[in-house]
Short mmCIF file of C-alpha atoms in Angstrom, two decimals:
data_model
loop_
_atom_site.label_atom_id
_atom_site.label_comp_id
_atom_site.label_asym_id
_atom_site.label_seq_id
_atom_site.Cartn_x
_atom_site.Cartn_y
_atom_site.Cartn_z
CA SER A 8 81.59 -31.73 -9.12
CA GLN A 9 81.72 -35.36 -10.11
CA GLN A 10 79.07 -36.52 -12.51
CA GLY A 11 79.75 -40.23 -12.31
CA GLU A 12 79.93 -42.66 -9.49
CA GLU A 13 81.87 -45.84 -10.04
CA ASP A 14 81.76 -49.16 -8.34
CA PRO A 15 83.52 -50.99 -7.09
CA GLN A 16 86.08 -48.50 -5.79
CA ALA A 17 88.67 -51.27 -5.85
CA LEU A 18 88.91 -54.64 -7.52
CA SER A 19 91.47 -57.41 -7.12
CA ILE A 20 91.53 -60.32 -9.56
CA GLN A 21 93.83 -63.03 -10.84
CA GLU A 22 95.49 -62.78 -14.21
CA GLY A 23 93.23 -64.30 -16.85
CA GLU A 24 90.01 -63.39 -15.07
CA ASN A 25 87.57 -60.77 -16.30
CA ALA A 26 87.19 -57.40 -14.59
CA THR A 27 83.92 -55.51 -14.61
CA MET A 28 83.35 -52.01 -13.31
CA ASN A 29 80.27 -49.83 -13.41
CA CYS A 30 79.61 -46.13 -13.77
CA SER A 31 76.44 -44.20 -13.03
CA TYR A 32 75.78 -40.59 -13.95
CA LYS A 33 73.12 -38.01 -13.30
CA THR A 34 72.50 -35.74 -16.28
CA SER A 35 72.04 -36.07 -20.03
CA ILE A 36 75.19 -36.80 -21.97
CA ASN A 37 76.56 -36.69 -25.51
CA ASN A 38 78.94 -39.54 -24.90
CA LEU A 39 80.61 -41.53 -22.16
CA GLN A 40 84.30 -42.33 -22.17
CA TRP A 41 86.60 -44.60 -20.22
CA TYR A 42 90.18 -43.72 -19.34
CA ARG A 43 93.02 -45.60 -17.69
CA GLN A 44 95.59 -44.08 -15.35
CA ASN A 45 98.68 -45.97 -14.39
CA SER A 46 100.18 -45.01 -11.06
CA GLY A 47 101.78 -41.58 -11.19
CA ARG A 48 100.97 -41.06 -14.86
CA GLY A 49 98.51 -39.15 -17.01
CA LEU A 50 95.26 -40.53 -18.35
CA VAL A 51 94.99 -42.61 -21.49
CA HIS A 52 91.77 -42.74 -23.48
CA LEU A 53 90.39 -46.26 -23.85
CA ILE A 54 87.02 -46.09 -25.53
CA LEU A 55 84.12 -43.73 -26.25
CA ILE A 56 80.49 -44.70 -26.57
CA ARG A 57 77.92 -42.25 -27.91
CA SER A 58 74.56 -41.70 -26.30
CA ASN A 59 72.79 -43.48 -29.18
CA GLU A 60 74.98 -46.59 -28.89
CA ARG A 61 74.37 -49.49 -26.53
CA GLU A 62 77.55 -51.52 -26.78
CA LYS A 63 81.05 -51.10 -28.12
CA HIS A 64 84.13 -53.30 -28.32
CA SER A 65 87.81 -52.51 -28.60
CA GLY A 66 90.22 -55.42 -28.30
CA ARG A 67 89.70 -56.93 -24.83
CA LEU A 68 87.42 -54.09 -23.78
CA ARG A 69 83.64 -54.13 -23.91
CA VAL A 70 81.59 -51.11 -22.92
CA THR A 71 77.83 -50.95 -22.49
CA LEU A 72 75.64 -47.91 -22.06
CA ASP A 73 72.09 -47.79 -20.74
CA THR A 74 70.85 -44.24 -21.00
CA SER A 75 67.51 -45.11 -19.40
CA LYS A 76 69.35 -46.14 -16.26
CA LYS A 77 72.12 -43.58 -16.73
CA SER A 78 74.76 -46.24 -16.33
CA SER A 79 77.67 -47.80 -18.15
CA SER A 80 79.92 -50.78 -17.60
CA LEU A 81 83.47 -51.57 -18.68
CA LEU A 82 84.52 -55.20 -19.02
CA ILE A 83 88.15 -56.17 -19.42
CA THR A 84 88.44 -59.77 -20.56
CA ALA A 85 91.38 -62.09 -19.92
CA SER A 86 93.10 -59.55 -17.69
CA ARG A 87 96.86 -59.17 -17.56
CA ALA A 88 99.16 -57.80 -14.90
CA ALA A 89 99.70 -54.78 -17.16
CA ASP A 90 95.99 -53.93 -16.77
CA THR A 91 96.70 -52.92 -13.17
CA ALA A 92 95.64 -49.28 -13.07
CA SER A 93 92.83 -46.93 -12.09
CA TYR A 94 89.93 -46.71 -14.51
CA PHE A 95 87.74 -43.65 -14.80
CA CYS A 96 84.50 -43.05 -16.61
CA ALA A 97 83.89 -39.56 -17.92
CA THR A 98 80.76 -38.03 -19.33
CA GLY A 99 80.98 -35.65 -22.23
CA ALA A 100 78.79 -32.66 -22.83
CA ALA A 101 79.04 -29.65 -25.08
CA GLY A 102 82.47 -28.18 -25.70
CA ASN A 103 84.48 -31.35 -25.07
CA LYS A 104 84.30 -30.70 -21.33
CA LEU A 105 84.51 -33.99 -19.45
CA THR A 106 83.31 -34.75 -15.94
CA PHE A 107 85.03 -37.70 -14.31
CA GLY A 108 83.75 -40.38 -12.00
CA GLY A 109 85.46 -41.48 -8.81
CA GLY A 110 87.44 -44.27 -10.45
CA THR A 111 87.99 -47.96 -9.86
CA ARG A 112 91.42 -49.21 -8.79
CA VAL A 113 92.10 -52.54 -10.42
CA LEU A 114 94.84 -54.88 -9.25
CA VAL A 115 95.60 -57.88 -11.46
CA LYS A 116 97.68 -60.44 -9.61
CA PRO A 117 100.02 -62.62 -11.65
CA SER B 3 96.15 -37.63 -31.55
CA ALA B 4 98.16 -35.10 -29.58
CA VAL B 5 101.20 -35.35 -27.37
CA ILE B 6 101.15 -33.08 -24.35
CA SER B 7 104.23 -32.08 -22.40
CA GLN B 8 103.99 -30.58 -18.95
CA LYS B 9 106.63 -29.09 -16.76
CA PRO B 10 107.62 -29.26 -14.06
CA SER B 11 106.73 -32.91 -13.59
CA ARG B 12 107.00 -32.43 -9.85
CA ASP B 13 108.01 -29.79 -7.37
CA ILE B 14 108.15 -29.15 -3.66
CA CYS B 15 107.03 -25.67 -2.76
CA GLN B 16 106.91 -23.53 0.33
CA ARG B 17 103.66 -22.20 1.74
CA GLY B 18 102.78 -18.76 0.42
CA THR B 19 104.72 -19.05 -2.83
CA SER B 20 103.35 -19.41 -6.36
CA LEU B 21 104.26 -21.86 -9.09
CA THR B 22 103.55 -21.80 -12.80
CA ILE B 23 102.97 -25.02 -14.72
CA GLN B 24 103.52 -25.05 -18.46
CA CYS B 25 101.66 -27.19 -20.99
CA GLN B 26 102.79 -27.63 -24.58
CA VAL B 27 100.79 -29.53 -27.20
CA ASP B 28 102.50 -30.87 -30.31
CA SER B 29 99.65 -29.82 -32.61
CA GLN B 30 97.08 -27.07 -32.78
CA VAL B 31 94.03 -27.94 -30.70
CA THR B 32 90.79 -26.14 -30.11
CA MET B 33 90.21 -26.97 -26.48
CA MET B 34 92.59 -26.99 -23.53
CA PHE B 35 91.62 -27.77 -19.97
CA TRP B 36 93.27 -27.87 -16.55
CA TYR B 37 92.30 -30.54 -14.02
CA ARG B 38 93.31 -31.14 -10.42
CA GLN B 39 93.66 -34.60 -8.93
CA GLN B 40 94.07 -34.69 -5.19
CA PRO B 41 95.84 -37.72 -3.69
CA GLY B 42 93.85 -40.88 -4.29
CA GLN B 43 90.96 -38.96 -5.81
CA SER B 44 89.37 -38.41 -9.19
CA LEU B 45 89.90 -35.47 -11.51
CA THR B 46 88.18 -32.14 -10.95
CA LEU B 47 88.01 -29.58 -13.75
CA ILE B 48 89.57 -26.27 -12.77
CA ALA B 49 88.99 -24.28 -15.94
CA THR B 50 88.86 -24.17 -19.70
CA ALA B 51 91.82 -22.27 -21.13
CA ASN B 52 90.59 -19.97 -23.90
CA GLN B 53 92.98 -18.73 -26.54
CA GLY B 54 93.53 -15.00 -26.29
CA SER B 55 90.90 -14.42 -23.61
CA GLU B 56 90.20 -15.10 -19.97
CA ALA B 57 89.79 -18.69 -18.90
CA THR B 58 86.39 -20.08 -17.95
CA TYR B 59 86.49 -21.29 -14.35
CA GLU B 60 84.41 -24.01 -12.75
CA SER B 61 82.56 -23.51 -9.50
CA GLY B 62 84.96 -23.33 -6.59
CA PHE B 63 87.93 -22.09 -8.62
CA VAL B 64 88.82 -18.43 -9.10
CA ILE B 65 91.21 -16.52 -11.30
CA ASP B 66 93.10 -14.93 -8.42
CA LYS B 67 94.07 -18.36 -7.09
CA PHE B 68 94.57 -20.14 -10.44
CA PRO B 69 95.46 -17.62 -13.15
CA ILE B 70 95.61 -19.26 -16.56
CA SER B 71 97.09 -18.06 -19.82
CA ARG B 72 96.70 -19.38 -23.34
CA PRO B 73 98.52 -17.16 -25.80
CA ASN B 74 98.14 -19.54 -28.77
CA LEU B 75 96.59 -22.85 -29.82
CA THR B 76 99.42 -25.02 -28.54
CA PHE B 77 100.50 -23.55 -25.20
CA SER B 78 98.94 -22.80 -21.82
CA THR B 79 100.09 -22.07 -18.30
CA LEU B 80 98.43 -22.57 -14.93
CA THR B 81 99.70 -20.70 -11.88
CA VAL B 82 98.88 -21.91 -8.40
CA SER B 83 99.09 -18.78 -6.28
CA ASN B 84 99.80 -18.28 -2.59
CA MET B 85 100.02 -22.02 -2.06
CA SER B 86 98.97 -23.85 1.05
CA PRO B 87 99.33 -27.57 1.90
CA GLU B 88 95.75 -28.08 0.66
CA ASP B 89 97.01 -27.28 -2.85
CA SER B 90 99.19 -30.40 -2.85
CA SER B 91 97.84 -32.27 -5.86
CA ILE B 92 98.55 -33.45 -9.33
CA TYR B 93 97.65 -30.82 -11.92
CA LEU B 94 96.86 -32.19 -15.36
CA CYS B 95 96.68 -30.39 -18.67
CA SER B 96 94.42 -31.86 -21.34
CA ALA B 97 93.53 -30.99 -24.90
CA GLY B 98 91.04 -31.92 -27.57
CA ASP B 99 89.33 -30.69 -30.69
CA ARG B 100 85.79 -29.34 -30.64
CA GLY B 101 83.62 -31.23 -33.04
CA ASN B 102 85.90 -34.23 -33.01
CA THR B 103 85.24 -37.42 -31.08
CA GLY B 104 85.28 -35.66 -27.75
CA GLU B 105 88.35 -37.63 -26.71
CA LEU B 106 90.83 -35.73 -24.58
CA PHE B 107 94.57 -36.20 -24.46
CA PHE B 108 96.39 -35.72 -21.19
CA GLY B 109 99.82 -34.70 -20.09
CA GLU B 110 101.68 -36.72 -17.50
CA GLY B 111 100.73 -34.24 -14.83
CA SER B 112 102.62 -31.98 -12.44
CA ARG B 113 102.79 -33.28 -8.89
CA LEU B 114 103.00 -30.40 -6.41
CA THR B 115 103.79 -30.84 -2.74
CA VAL B 116 103.34 -27.78 -0.56
CA LEU B 117 105.12 -27.75 2.78
#
């Protein structure tokens, strides 16, 4: 079963704009991760934030985690056409097992 | 990091037949998992592939339908048995190391269409 719910389900923006997507989850976690999936491809790991962290940056990515609200957000700044993809949050528990959210489909228009 | 190769990358299968998907990792990893991604949907964990022992299945998935092997630390197979059109999905192999960051690496997936 899916642990996380993401919103929006789809997002369309212009190149250069920022894209923000949110993830909510239900149970306690060790970490929360974000992955990208280009159409017809496998998933690529973007960033991991541990349960004792509140914010993390990686290049144009910024992730926040609020464990009291059981929610996380992913911000992509200065988006590019190549950022067009589906983005999934995944919550990690014991044993490296990940449970994925529903995903957000992002379209960046040139 | 780990590079994961899956084959076949895609196949069209007839109802009632079975297909085995192979997953090869380029380095020894502790954990291997099989996920299913139905069209336009998220990923659902099928099972954890355990080296040298029976796989651990998630609720809703059973060994008779999805037998899994893992003879060593770098290789696993997933068989989709007695297929029906509802089994049309992308099947993804993933791998990671216990005690590491928790990051998983994914293969490109095997897209199965059952007619």
